[in-house]
CSV table of C-alpha atoms in Angstrom, one decimal:
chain,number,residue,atom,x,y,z
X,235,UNK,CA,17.5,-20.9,19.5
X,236,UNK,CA,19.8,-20.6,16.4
X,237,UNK,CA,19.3,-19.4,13.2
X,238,UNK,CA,17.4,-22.0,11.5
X,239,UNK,CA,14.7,-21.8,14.2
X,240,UNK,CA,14.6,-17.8,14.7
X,241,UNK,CA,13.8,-18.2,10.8
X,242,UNK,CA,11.5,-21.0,10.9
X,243,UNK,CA,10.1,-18.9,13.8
X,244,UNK,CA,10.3,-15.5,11.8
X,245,UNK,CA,7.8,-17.2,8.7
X,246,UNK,CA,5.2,-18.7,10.6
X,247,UNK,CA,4.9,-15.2,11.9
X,248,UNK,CA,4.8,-13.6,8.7
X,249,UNK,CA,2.4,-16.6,7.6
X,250,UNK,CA,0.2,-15.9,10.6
X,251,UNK,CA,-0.2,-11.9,10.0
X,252,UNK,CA,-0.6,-12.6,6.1
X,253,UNK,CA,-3.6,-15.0,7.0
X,254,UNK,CA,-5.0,-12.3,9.2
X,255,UNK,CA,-4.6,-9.6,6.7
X,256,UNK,CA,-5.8,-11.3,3.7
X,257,UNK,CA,-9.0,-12.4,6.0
X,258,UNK,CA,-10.2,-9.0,5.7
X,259,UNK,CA,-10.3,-9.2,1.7
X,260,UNK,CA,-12.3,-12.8,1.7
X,261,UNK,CA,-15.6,-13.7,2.2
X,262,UNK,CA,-16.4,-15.8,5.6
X,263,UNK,CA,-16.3,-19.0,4.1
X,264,UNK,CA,-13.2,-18.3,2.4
X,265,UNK,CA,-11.2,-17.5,5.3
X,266,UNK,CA,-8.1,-19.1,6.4
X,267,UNK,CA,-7.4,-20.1,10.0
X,268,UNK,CA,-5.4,-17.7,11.6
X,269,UNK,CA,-2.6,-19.0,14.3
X,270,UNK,CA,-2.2,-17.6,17.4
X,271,UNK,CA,1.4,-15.9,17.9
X,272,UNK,CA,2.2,-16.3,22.1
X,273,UNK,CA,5.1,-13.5,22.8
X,274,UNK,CA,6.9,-14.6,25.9
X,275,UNK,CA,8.8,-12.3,28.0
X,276,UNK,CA,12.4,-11.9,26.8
X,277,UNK,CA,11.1,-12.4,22.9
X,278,UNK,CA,12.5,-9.9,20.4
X,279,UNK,CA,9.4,-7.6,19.5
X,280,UNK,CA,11.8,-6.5,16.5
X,281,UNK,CA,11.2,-9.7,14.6
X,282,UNK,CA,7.0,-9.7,15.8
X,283,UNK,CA,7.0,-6.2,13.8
X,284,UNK,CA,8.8,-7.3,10.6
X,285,UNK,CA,6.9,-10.3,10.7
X,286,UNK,CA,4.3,-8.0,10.6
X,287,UNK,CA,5.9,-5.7,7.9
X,288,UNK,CA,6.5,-8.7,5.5
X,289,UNK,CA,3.3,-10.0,5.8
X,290,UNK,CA,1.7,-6.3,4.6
X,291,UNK,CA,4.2,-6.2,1.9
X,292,UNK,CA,3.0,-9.3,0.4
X,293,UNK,CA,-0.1,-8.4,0.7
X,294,UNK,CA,0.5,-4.8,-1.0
X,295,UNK,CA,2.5,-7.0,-4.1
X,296,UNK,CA,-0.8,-9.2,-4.2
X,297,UNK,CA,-2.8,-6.3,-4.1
X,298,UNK,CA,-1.3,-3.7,-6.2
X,299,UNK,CA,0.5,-6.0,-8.9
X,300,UNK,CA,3.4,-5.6,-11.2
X,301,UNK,CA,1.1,-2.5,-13.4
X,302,UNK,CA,1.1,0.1,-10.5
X,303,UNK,CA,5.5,0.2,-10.3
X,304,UNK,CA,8.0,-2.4,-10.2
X,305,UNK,CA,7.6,-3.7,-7.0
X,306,UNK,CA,9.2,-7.2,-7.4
X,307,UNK,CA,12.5,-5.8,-5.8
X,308,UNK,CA,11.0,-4.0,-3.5
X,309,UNK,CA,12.5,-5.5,0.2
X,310,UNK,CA,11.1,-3.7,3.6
X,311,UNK,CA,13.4,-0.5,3.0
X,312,UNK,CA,12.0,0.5,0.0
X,313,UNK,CA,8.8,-0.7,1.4
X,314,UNK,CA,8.8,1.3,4.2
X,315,UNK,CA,9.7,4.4,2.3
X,316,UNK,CA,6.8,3.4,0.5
X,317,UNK,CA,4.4,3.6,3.3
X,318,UNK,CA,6.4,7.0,4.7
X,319,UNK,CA,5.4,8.6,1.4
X,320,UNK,CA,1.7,7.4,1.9
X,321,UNK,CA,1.1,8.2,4.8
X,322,UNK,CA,2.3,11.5,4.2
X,323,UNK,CA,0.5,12.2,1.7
X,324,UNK,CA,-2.9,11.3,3.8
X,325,UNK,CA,-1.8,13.6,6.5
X,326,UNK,CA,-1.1,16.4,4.1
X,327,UNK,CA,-3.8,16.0,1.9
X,328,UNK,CA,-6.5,14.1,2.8
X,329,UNK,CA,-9.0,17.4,2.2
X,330,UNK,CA,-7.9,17.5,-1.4
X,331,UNK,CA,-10.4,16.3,-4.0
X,332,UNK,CA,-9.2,12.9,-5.6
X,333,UNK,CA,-9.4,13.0,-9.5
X,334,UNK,CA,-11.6,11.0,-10.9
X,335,UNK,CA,-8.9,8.9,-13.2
X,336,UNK,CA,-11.1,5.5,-13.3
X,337,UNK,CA,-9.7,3.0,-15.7
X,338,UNK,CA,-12.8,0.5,-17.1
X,339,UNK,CA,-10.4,-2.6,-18.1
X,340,UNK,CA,-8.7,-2.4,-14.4
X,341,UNK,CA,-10.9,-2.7,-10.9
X,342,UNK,CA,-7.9,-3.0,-8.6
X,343,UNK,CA,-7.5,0.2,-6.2
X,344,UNK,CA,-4.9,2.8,-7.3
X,345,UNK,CA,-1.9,4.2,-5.1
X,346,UNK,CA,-2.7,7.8,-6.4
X,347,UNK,CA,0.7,8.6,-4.8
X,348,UNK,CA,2.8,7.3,-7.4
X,349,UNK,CA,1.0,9.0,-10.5
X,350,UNK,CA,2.8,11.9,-10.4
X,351,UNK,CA,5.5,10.8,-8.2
X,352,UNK,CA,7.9,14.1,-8.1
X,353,UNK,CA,4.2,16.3,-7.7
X,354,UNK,CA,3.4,14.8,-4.7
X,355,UNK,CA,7.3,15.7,-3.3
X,356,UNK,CA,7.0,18.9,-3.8
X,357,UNK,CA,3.7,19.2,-2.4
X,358,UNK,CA,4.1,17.2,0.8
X,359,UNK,CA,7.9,19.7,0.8
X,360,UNK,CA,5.9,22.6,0.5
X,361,UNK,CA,2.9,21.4,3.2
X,362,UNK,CA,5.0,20.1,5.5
X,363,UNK,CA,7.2,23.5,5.9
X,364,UNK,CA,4.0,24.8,6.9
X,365,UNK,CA,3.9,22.9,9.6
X,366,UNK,CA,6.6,24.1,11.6
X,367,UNK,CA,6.6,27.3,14.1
């Protein structure tokens, strides 16, 4: 296969795990047809997971839009780091009361992480030390 086809191949993936995500958000009717993805043996499961990656981040920029931070740079690096830091923060402090910091004028869902960025650092440094024997 060369590289015109690994990346033909590479965005109907991405296009097939996008539909699949975004499925979730519509109602039934709305729903897009979802294509199946066949792995064979011998197929790089590198490029099925950043399919997969790719797909979530453009559903995260649809989502979360340009207000939250400037994601319109963002590649799967920073977006990675991105989902490090969230998922972090749930492990570390998913018992902690969220505060109630509802905006009228916006009904999108909030990434509470990035409030108070360099807060959250220092709490998830000081939690995670914790953890360790």
């Amino acid at each position: 296969m060369n590289r015109a086809e690994k990346e033909q191949l590479f965005q109907e993936r991405v296009r097939a795990f996008y539909a699949a995500l975004a499925n979730v958000f519509m109602e039934e009717e709305d729903r897009i047809e979802v294509p199946q993805i066949k792995l064979k043996r011998g197929d790089d499961f590198n490029e099925v997971v950043a399919a997969m990656m790719g797909a979530e981040m453009a559903i995260f920029k649809q989502i979360a839009g340009d207000t939250t931070f400037d994601c319109a740079d963002m590649d799967m690096v920073g977006f990675t780091h991105m989902l490090n830091r969230i998922a972090i923060q749930h492990c570390f402090m998913q018992d902690d009361e969220p505060e109630d910091e509802s905006d009228d004028d916006d009904d999108r869902p909030t990434l509470t992480m990035m409030k108070d960025e360099h807060a959250a650092d220092e709490e998830s440094s000081r939690r995670a030390d914790t953890c360790y024997d």
